[in-house]
Amino acid sequence: DTGVSQDPRHKITKRGQNVTFRCDPISEHNRLYWYRQTLGQGPEFLTYFQNEAQLEKSRLLSDRFSAERPKGSFSTLEIQRTEQGDSAMYLCASSLGRQSPQQYFGPGTRLTVT
Amino acid sequence: AQTVTQSQPEMSVQEAETVTLSCTYDTSESNYYLFWYKQPPSRQMILVIRQEAYKQQNATENRFSVNFQKAAKSFSLKISDSQLGDTAMYFCAFMKHEYRETSGSRLTFGEGTQLTVNP
């Protein structure tokens, strides 16, 4: 399977703990995106990378959130000092970019903060 | 800023029949892309169909077709010969056209329509 993969699929953590999620995009895709989806809603954009450069961040991405894509391949999303409001599905997507803009999504990481 | 509105939270259809899901959007952009994504229960988001705003011809993909009305800012999805496997949440999404390589390509999603196909 050469689709977008995410790890872990589920994460339960206590409030105040730090969590890190990983996304592996489709191998030839240079664009990688993070979205957050709460129950019954559409995904909301968080940030995106072109290769290793983080080109845009949403206002939803507070100071407690940080994302990296160190070698332009996989990406990590870290949430520090988690809050109950961080409970959501975190989706990763990748694309070829401007010439082929459709984004392909991974299965998501469901975060539950207790 | 762009907004996408899906006014039908839930819809149902009998197997083999046709159903149309509605989507409207608001933008000041003249060139953009519109997408329909499908999210089955507990499964990942799948691209159903894509439409470029500069193309007058409506996109089709097998049993899925769209009715794109640019002036009305409307983008509906028609599913013909509905199948049980079409049961899913359907999201309409908007993306600006990128005039530069780094001008941004976020998707803006609607709230979704839960479609149930009944046997």
PDB file of C-alpha atoms in Angstrom:
ATOM      1  CA  ASP A   1       0.000   0.000   0.000  1.00  0.00           C
ATOM      2  CA  THR A   2       1.563   3.295  -1.085  1.00  0.00           C
ATOM      3  CA  GLY A   3      -1.036   5.651   0.363  1.00  0.00           C
ATOM      4  CA  VAL A   4      -0.652   8.169   3.183  1.00  0.00           C
ATOM      5  CA  SER A   5      -0.022   6.500   6.534  1.00  0.00           C
ATOM      6  CA  GLN A   6      -0.361   7.861  10.055  1.00  0.00           C
ATOM      7  CA  ASP A   7       0.808   6.593  13.399  1.00  0.00           C
ATOM      8  CA  PRO A   8      -0.590   6.000  15.915  1.00  0.00           C
ATOM      9  CA  ARG A   9      -4.203   5.476  14.857  1.00  0.00           C
ATOM     10  CA  HIS A  10      -5.480   6.133  18.357  1.00  0.00           C
ATOM     11  CA  LYS A  11      -3.968   7.985  21.299  1.00  0.00           C
ATOM     12  CA  ILE A  12      -5.426   8.450  24.767  1.00  0.00           C
ATOM     13  CA  THR A  13      -3.560  10.847  27.000  1.00  0.00           C
ATOM     14  CA  LYS A  14      -4.097  12.740  30.212  1.00  0.00           C
ATOM     15  CA  ARG A  15      -4.488  16.477  30.224  1.00  0.00           C
ATOM     16  CA  GLY A  16      -1.145  18.206  30.451  1.00  0.00           C
ATOM     17  CA  GLN A  17       0.838  15.491  28.699  1.00  0.00           C
ATOM     18  CA  ASN A  18       2.674  15.952  25.399  1.00  0.00           C
ATOM     19  CA  VAL A  19       1.812  13.859  22.352  1.00  0.00           C
ATOM     20  CA  THR A  20       3.447  13.426  18.960  1.00  0.00           C
ATOM     21  CA  PHE A  21       1.883  12.081  15.772  1.00  0.00           C
ATOM     22  CA  ARG A  22       3.639  10.940  12.622  1.00  0.00           C
ATOM     23  CA  CYS A  23       2.565  11.129   8.986  1.00  0.00           C
ATOM     24  CA  ASP A  24       4.215   9.440   6.011  1.00  0.00           C
ATOM     25  CA  PRO A  25       2.990  10.933   2.708  1.00  0.00           C
ATOM     26  CA  ILE A  26       2.793   9.278  -0.691  1.00  0.00           C
ATOM     27  CA  SER A  27       6.444   8.983  -1.669  1.00  0.00           C
ATOM     28  CA  GLU A  28       6.616  11.330  -4.658  1.00  0.00           C
ATOM     29  CA  HIS A  29       4.411  14.029  -3.074  1.00  0.00           C
ATOM     30  CA  ASN A  30       6.232  17.204  -2.033  1.00  0.00           C
ATOM     31  CA  ARG A  31       3.247  18.773  -0.257  1.00  0.00           C
ATOM     32  CA  LEU A  32       2.088  17.622   3.161  1.00  0.00           C
ATOM     33  CA  TYR A  33      -0.891  19.012   5.100  1.00  0.00           C
ATOM     34  CA  TRP A  34      -2.304  18.668   8.582  1.00  0.00           C
ATOM     35  CA  TYR A  35      -6.006  19.101   9.364  1.00  0.00           C
ATOM     36  CA  ARG A  36      -8.078  18.672  12.503  1.00  0.00           C
ATOM     37  CA  GLN A  37     -11.570  17.197  12.458  1.00  0.00           C
ATOM     38  CA  THR A  38     -13.969  17.229  15.385  1.00  0.00           C
ATOM     39  CA  LEU A  39     -16.987  14.944  15.552  1.00  0.00           C
ATOM     40  CA  GLY A  40     -19.628  15.752  12.956  1.00  0.00           C
ATOM     41  CA  GLN A  41     -17.629  18.558  11.361  1.00  0.00           C
ATOM     42  CA  GLY A  42     -15.528  18.997   8.277  1.00  0.00           C
ATOM     43  CA  PRO A  43     -11.735  19.045   8.592  1.00  0.00           C
ATOM     44  CA  GLU A  44     -10.069  22.365   9.422  1.00  0.00           C
ATOM     45  CA  PHE A  45      -6.675  23.310   8.048  1.00  0.00           C
ATOM     46  CA  LEU A  46      -3.770  23.511  10.493  1.00  0.00           C
ATOM     47  CA  THR A  47      -0.566  23.801   8.469  1.00  0.00           C
ATOM     48  CA  TYR A  48       1.221  22.670   5.340  1.00  0.00           C
ATOM     49  CA  PHE A  49       4.725  21.966   4.076  1.00  0.00           C
ATOM     50  CA  GLN A  50       6.325  22.082   0.701  1.00  0.00           C
ATOM     51  CA  ASN A  51       9.281  19.758   1.010  1.00  0.00           C
ATOM     52  CA  GLU A  52      10.813  20.710   4.384  1.00  0.00           C
ATOM     53  CA  ALA A  53       9.522  24.308   4.417  1.00  0.00           C
ATOM     54  CA  GLN A  54       6.453  25.104   6.502  1.00  0.00           C
ATOM     55  CA  LEU A  55       4.665  27.607   4.275  1.00  0.00           C
ATOM     56  CA  GLU A  56       1.431  28.339   6.099  1.00  0.00           C
ATOM     57  CA  LYS A  57       0.007  27.983   9.587  1.00  0.00           C
ATOM     58  CA  SER A  58      -3.595  28.467  10.620  1.00  0.00           C
ATOM     59  CA  ARG A  59      -4.589  30.608  13.584  1.00  0.00           C
ATOM     60  CA  LEU A  60      -5.922  27.316  15.010  1.00  0.00           C
ATOM     61  CA  LEU A  61      -2.312  26.268  15.515  1.00  0.00           C
ATOM     62  CA  SER A  62      -1.629  27.693  18.956  1.00  0.00           C
ATOM     63  CA  ASP A  63       1.822  27.962  20.514  1.00  0.00           C
ATOM     64  CA  ARG A  64       1.309  24.503  22.011  1.00  0.00           C
ATOM     65  CA  PHE A  65       1.310  22.960  18.545  1.00  0.00           C
ATOM     66  CA  SER A  66       4.407  22.435  16.453  1.00  0.00           C
ATOM     67  CA  ALA A  67       4.921  20.594  13.200  1.00  0.00           C
ATOM     68  CA  GLU A  68       8.085  19.558  11.426  1.00  0.00           C
ATOM     69  CA  ARG A  69       9.094  17.864   8.217  1.00  0.00           C
ATOM     70  CA  PRO A  70      12.844  17.651   8.673  1.00  0.00           C
ATOM     71  CA  LYS A  71      13.945  15.976   5.458  1.00  0.00           C
ATOM     72  CA  GLY A  72      10.963  16.683   3.300  1.00  0.00           C
ATOM     73  CA  SER A  73       9.608  13.179   3.774  1.00  0.00           C
ATOM     74  CA  PHE A  74       7.608  12.263   6.908  1.00  0.00           C
ATOM     75  CA  SER A  75       6.163  14.880   9.221  1.00  0.00           C
ATOM     76  CA  THR A  76       5.457  15.058  12.939  1.00  0.00           C
ATOM     77  CA  LEU A  77       2.817  17.067  14.769  1.00  0.00           C
ATOM     78  CA  GLU A  78       3.443  17.662  18.461  1.00  0.00           C
ATOM     79  CA  ILE A  79       0.935  18.990  20.962  1.00  0.00           C
ATOM     80  CA  GLN A  80       2.368  20.155  24.268  1.00  0.00           C
ATOM     81  CA  ARG A  81       0.399  20.406  27.520  1.00  0.00           C
ATOM     82  CA  THR A  82      -2.697  18.821  25.987  1.00  0.00           C
ATOM     83  CA  GLU A  83      -6.139  20.151  26.866  1.00  0.00           C
ATOM     84  CA  GLN A  84      -9.509  18.450  26.603  1.00  0.00           C
ATOM     85  CA  GLY A  85     -10.357  20.726  23.695  1.00  0.00           C
ATOM     86  CA  ASP A  86      -7.534  19.116  21.713  1.00  0.00           C
ATOM     87  CA  SER A  87      -9.550  15.888  21.467  1.00  0.00           C
ATOM     88  CA  ALA A  88     -10.157  15.382  17.755  1.00  0.00           C
ATOM     89  CA  MET A  89      -9.117  13.418  14.699  1.00  0.00           C
ATOM     90  CA  TYR A  90      -5.839  14.704  13.255  1.00  0.00           C
ATOM     91  CA  LEU A  91      -5.658  14.103   9.514  1.00  0.00           C
ATOM     92  CA  CYS A  92      -2.642  14.222   7.268  1.00  0.00           C
ATOM     93  CA  ALA A  93      -2.829  14.637   3.501  1.00  0.00           C
ATOM     94  CA  SER A  94      -0.321  14.905   0.691  1.00  0.00           C
ATOM     95  CA  SER A  95      -0.289  16.149  -2.888  1.00  0.00           C
ATOM     96  CA  LEU A  96       1.990  16.806  -5.825  1.00  0.00           C
ATOM     97  CA  GLY A  97       1.316  20.527  -5.446  1.00  0.00           C
ATOM     98  CA  ARG A  98       0.373  23.175  -7.917  1.00  0.00           C
ATOM     99  CA  GLN A  99       0.267  21.000 -11.021  1.00  0.00           C
ATOM    100  CA  SER A 100      -1.905  18.324  -9.442  1.00  0.00           C
ATOM    101  CA  PRO A 101      -3.620  19.904  -6.463  1.00  0.00           C
ATOM    102  CA  GLN A 102      -5.907  17.148  -5.208  1.00  0.00           C
ATOM    103  CA  GLN A 103      -4.989  16.014  -1.742  1.00  0.00           C
ATOM    104  CA  TYR A 104      -4.936  12.391  -0.596  1.00  0.00           C
ATOM    105  CA  PHE A 105      -5.710  11.711   3.024  1.00  0.00           C
ATOM    106  CA  GLY A 106      -4.394   9.256   5.565  1.00  0.00           C
ATOM    107  CA  PRO A 107      -6.563   7.329   8.046  1.00  0.00           C
ATOM    108  CA  GLY A 108      -6.045   9.901  10.803  1.00  0.00           C
ATOM    109  CA  THR A 109      -4.951   9.789  14.431  1.00  0.00           C
ATOM    110  CA  ARG A 110      -7.800   9.989  16.931  1.00  0.00           C
ATOM    111  CA  LEU A 111      -6.692  11.847  20.062  1.00  0.00           C
ATOM    112  CA  THR A 112      -8.651  11.615  23.298  1.00  0.00           C
ATOM    113  CA  VAL A 113      -7.547  13.840  26.163  1.00  0.00           C
ATOM    114  CA  THR A 114      -8.938  12.751  29.547  1.00  0.00           C
TER     115      THR A 114
ATOM    116  CA  ALA B   1     -11.875  34.124   3.140  1.00  0.00           C
ATOM    117  CA  GLN B   2     -13.772  31.304   1.504  1.00  0.00           C
ATOM    118  CA  THR B   3     -16.781  29.574   2.994  1.00  0.00           C
ATOM    119  CA  VAL B   4     -18.458  26.324   1.980  1.00  0.00           C
ATOM    120  CA  THR B   5     -22.011  25.463   2.993  1.00  0.00           C
ATOM    121  CA  GLN B   6     -23.734  22.106   2.832  1.00  0.00           C
ATOM    122  CA  SER B   7     -27.344  22.663   3.854  1.00  0.00           C
ATOM    123  CA  GLN B   8     -28.368  18.996   4.079  1.00  0.00           C
ATOM    124  CA  PRO B   9     -26.968  17.409   7.250  1.00  0.00           C
ATOM    125  CA  GLU B  10     -28.524  14.029   6.412  1.00  0.00           C
ATOM    126  CA  MET B  11     -29.991  12.356   3.358  1.00  0.00           C
ATOM    127  CA  SER B  12     -31.156   8.877   2.517  1.00  0.00           C
ATOM    128  CA  VAL B  13     -31.804   7.061  -0.748  1.00  0.00           C
ATOM    129  CA  GLN B  14     -32.928   3.615  -1.813  1.00  0.00           C
ATOM    130  CA  GLU B  15     -30.396   1.342  -3.446  1.00  0.00           C
ATOM    131  CA  ALA B  16     -30.227   1.809  -7.244  1.00  0.00           C
ATOM    132  CA  GLU B  17     -31.875   5.229  -7.113  1.00  0.00           C
ATOM    133  CA  THR B  18     -30.309   8.627  -7.778  1.00  0.00           C
ATOM    134  CA  VAL B  19     -29.516  11.245  -5.148  1.00  0.00           C
ATOM    135  CA  THR B  20     -28.176  14.798  -5.338  1.00  0.00           C
ATOM    136  CA  LEU B  21     -26.148  16.453  -2.590  1.00  0.00           C
ATOM    137  CA  SER B  22     -26.000  20.254  -2.480  1.00  0.00           C
ATOM    138  CA  CYS B  23     -23.076  22.573  -1.876  1.00  0.00           C
ATOM    139  CA  THR B  24     -22.737  26.330  -2.134  1.00  0.00           C
ATOM    140  CA  TYR B  25     -19.620  28.393  -1.613  1.00  0.00           C
ATOM    141  CA  ASP B  26     -18.575  31.984  -1.324  1.00  0.00           C
ATOM    142  CA  THR B  27     -15.367  33.387  -2.751  1.00  0.00           C
ATOM    143  CA  SER B  28     -13.981  36.426  -4.503  1.00  0.00           C
ATOM    144  CA  GLU B  29     -11.519  34.268  -6.439  1.00  0.00           C
ATOM    145  CA  SER B  30     -12.074  33.770 -10.153  1.00  0.00           C
ATOM    146  CA  ASN B  31     -10.046  30.598 -10.501  1.00  0.00           C
ATOM    147  CA  TYR B  32     -10.256  27.713  -8.075  1.00  0.00           C
ATOM    148  CA  TYR B  33     -10.936  24.010  -7.622  1.00  0.00           C
ATOM    149  CA  LEU B  34     -13.906  22.264  -6.076  1.00  0.00           C
ATOM    150  CA  PHE B  35     -13.882  18.745  -4.723  1.00  0.00           C
ATOM    151  CA  TRP B  36     -16.215  16.170  -3.257  1.00  0.00           C
ATOM    152  CA  TYR B  37     -14.718  13.823  -0.694  1.00  0.00           C
ATOM    153  CA  LYS B  38     -16.337  10.738   0.831  1.00  0.00           C
ATOM    154  CA  GLN B  39     -15.622   9.579   4.388  1.00  0.00           C
ATOM    155  CA  PRO B  40     -17.114   6.133   5.143  1.00  0.00           C
ATOM    156  CA  PRO B  41     -17.687   5.239   8.800  1.00  0.00           C
ATOM    157  CA  SER B  42     -14.342   4.836  10.591  1.00  0.00           C
ATOM    158  CA  ARG B  43     -12.469   4.959   7.316  1.00  0.00           C
ATOM    159  CA  GLN B  44     -10.328   7.512   5.619  1.00  0.00           C
ATOM    160  CA  MET B  45     -11.348  10.398   3.387  1.00  0.00           C
ATOM    161  CA  ILE B  46     -11.479   9.460  -0.288  1.00  0.00           C
ATOM    162  CA  LEU B  47     -11.510  11.877  -3.226  1.00  0.00           C
ATOM    163  CA  VAL B  48     -14.673  11.372  -5.289  1.00  0.00           C
ATOM    164  CA  ILE B  49     -14.480  14.045  -7.961  1.00  0.00           C
ATOM    165  CA  ARG B  50     -12.717  17.289  -8.843  1.00  0.00           C
ATOM    166  CA  GLN B  51     -13.832  20.344 -10.865  1.00  0.00           C
ATOM    167  CA  GLU B  52     -11.718  23.219 -12.130  1.00  0.00           C
ATOM    168  CA  ALA B  53     -13.582  26.532 -12.116  1.00  0.00           C
ATOM    169  CA  TYR B  54     -12.291  27.547 -15.549  1.00  0.00           C
ATOM    170  CA  LYS B  55     -13.827  24.460 -17.148  1.00  0.00           C
ATOM    171  CA  GLN B  56     -17.431  24.812 -18.233  1.00  0.00           C
ATOM    172  CA  GLN B  57     -17.905  21.081 -18.677  1.00  0.00           C
ATOM    173  CA  ASN B  58     -19.147  19.301 -15.584  1.00  0.00           C
ATOM    174  CA  ALA B  59     -16.865  16.575 -14.249  1.00  0.00           C
ATOM    175  CA  THR B  60     -18.000  12.950 -14.189  1.00  0.00           C
ATOM    176  CA  GLU B  61     -16.480   9.842 -12.628  1.00  0.00           C
ATOM    177  CA  ASN B  62     -18.467   6.700 -13.356  1.00  0.00           C
ATOM    178  CA  ARG B  63     -21.690   6.969 -11.288  1.00  0.00           C
ATOM    179  CA  PHE B  64     -20.690  10.352  -9.845  1.00  0.00           C
ATOM    180  CA  SER B  65     -21.248  13.650 -11.627  1.00  0.00           C
ATOM    181  CA  VAL B  66     -21.407  17.288 -10.636  1.00  0.00           C
ATOM    182  CA  ASN B  67     -23.548  20.248 -11.596  1.00  0.00           C
ATOM    183  CA  PHE B  68     -21.212  23.249 -11.404  1.00  0.00           C
ATOM    184  CA  GLN B  69     -22.928  26.631 -11.631  1.00  0.00           C
ATOM    185  CA  LYS B  70     -20.162  29.221 -11.310  1.00  0.00           C
ATOM    186  CA  ALA B  71     -22.362  32.305 -11.325  1.00  0.00           C
ATOM    187  CA  ALA B  72     -24.589  30.843  -8.641  1.00  0.00           C
ATOM    188  CA  LYS B  73     -21.563  29.481  -6.727  1.00  0.00           C
ATOM    189  CA  SER B  74     -23.202  26.099  -6.566  1.00  0.00           C
ATOM    190  CA  PHE B  75     -21.558  22.675  -6.836  1.00  0.00           C
ATOM    191  CA  SER B  76     -23.886  19.703  -6.391  1.00  0.00           C
ATOM    192  CA  LEU B  77     -22.986  16.022  -6.541  1.00  0.00           C
ATOM    193  CA  LYS B  78     -25.237  13.493  -8.242  1.00  0.00           C
ATOM    194  CA  ILE B  79     -24.853   9.817  -7.417  1.00  0.00           C
ATOM    195  CA  SER B  80     -26.584   7.504  -9.864  1.00  0.00           C
ATOM    196  CA  ASP B  81     -27.487   3.859  -9.232  1.00  0.00           C
ATOM    197  CA  SER B  82     -26.738   4.247  -5.515  1.00  0.00           C
ATOM    198  CA  GLN B  83     -24.998   1.333  -3.843  1.00  0.00           C
ATOM    199  CA  LEU B  84     -24.811   0.295  -0.200  1.00  0.00           C
ATOM    200  CA  GLY B  85     -21.103   1.120  -0.258  1.00  0.00           C
ATOM    201  CA  ASP B  86     -21.944   4.753  -1.002  1.00  0.00           C
ATOM    202  CA  THR B  87     -23.121   5.159   2.598  1.00  0.00           C
ATOM    203  CA  ALA B  88     -20.746   7.767   4.019  1.00  0.00           C
ATOM    204  CA  MET B  89     -20.292  11.371   5.048  1.00  0.00           C
ATOM    205  CA  TYR B  90     -19.759  13.517   1.967  1.00  0.00           C
ATOM    206  CA  PHE B  91     -17.768  16.734   2.142  1.00  0.00           C
ATOM    207  CA  CYS B  92     -17.640  19.520  -0.388  1.00  0.00           C
ATOM    208  CA  ALA B  93     -14.311  21.385  -0.422  1.00  0.00           C
ATOM    209  CA  PHE B  94     -12.841  24.502  -2.019  1.00  0.00           C
ATOM    210  CA  MET B  95      -9.256  25.284  -2.966  1.00  0.00           C
ATOM    211  CA  LYS B  96      -7.869  28.501  -4.447  1.00  0.00           C
ATOM    212  CA  HIS B  97      -5.833  28.221  -7.615  1.00  0.00           C
ATOM    213  CA  GLU B  98      -2.157  28.736  -6.950  1.00  0.00           C
ATOM    214  CA  TYR B  99      -0.696  31.478  -9.081  1.00  0.00           C
ATOM    215  CA  ARG B 100       2.711  30.996  -7.482  1.00  0.00           C
ATOM    216  CA  GLU B 101       4.324  27.833  -6.230  1.00  0.00           C
ATOM    217  CA  THR B 102       4.097  29.022  -2.619  1.00  0.00           C
ATOM    218  CA  SER B 103       0.793  30.900  -2.674  1.00  0.00           C
ATOM    219  CA  GLY B 104      -1.068  28.337  -0.598  1.00  0.00           C
ATOM    220  CA  SER B 105      -3.356  25.408  -1.253  1.00  0.00           C
ATOM    221  CA  ARG B 106      -5.438  24.698   1.822  1.00  0.00           C
ATOM    222  CA  LEU B 107      -8.783  22.957   1.461  1.00  0.00           C
ATOM    223  CA  THR B 108     -11.831  24.623   2.993  1.00  0.00           C
ATOM    224  CA  PHE B 109     -14.510  22.066   3.816  1.00  0.00           C
ATOM    225  CA  GLY B 110     -18.245  22.253   4.337  1.00  0.00           C
ATOM    226  CA  GLU B 111     -19.969  20.699   7.338  1.00  0.00           C
ATOM    227  CA  GLY B 112     -20.748  17.482   5.491  1.00  0.00           C
ATOM    228  CA  THR B 113     -23.839  15.517   4.462  1.00  0.00           C
ATOM    229  CA  GLN B 114     -24.404  12.066   5.926  1.00  0.00           C
ATOM    230  CA  LEU B 115     -25.773   9.872   3.136  1.00  0.00           C
ATOM    231  CA  THR B 116     -27.413   6.558   3.941  1.00  0.00           C
ATOM    232  CA  VAL B 117     -28.216   4.104   1.171  1.00  0.00           C
ATOM    233  CA  ASN B 118     -31.024   1.757   2.186  1.00  0.00           C
ATOM    234  CA  PRO B 119     -31.438  -1.765   0.770  1.00  0.00           C
TER     235      PRO B 119
END
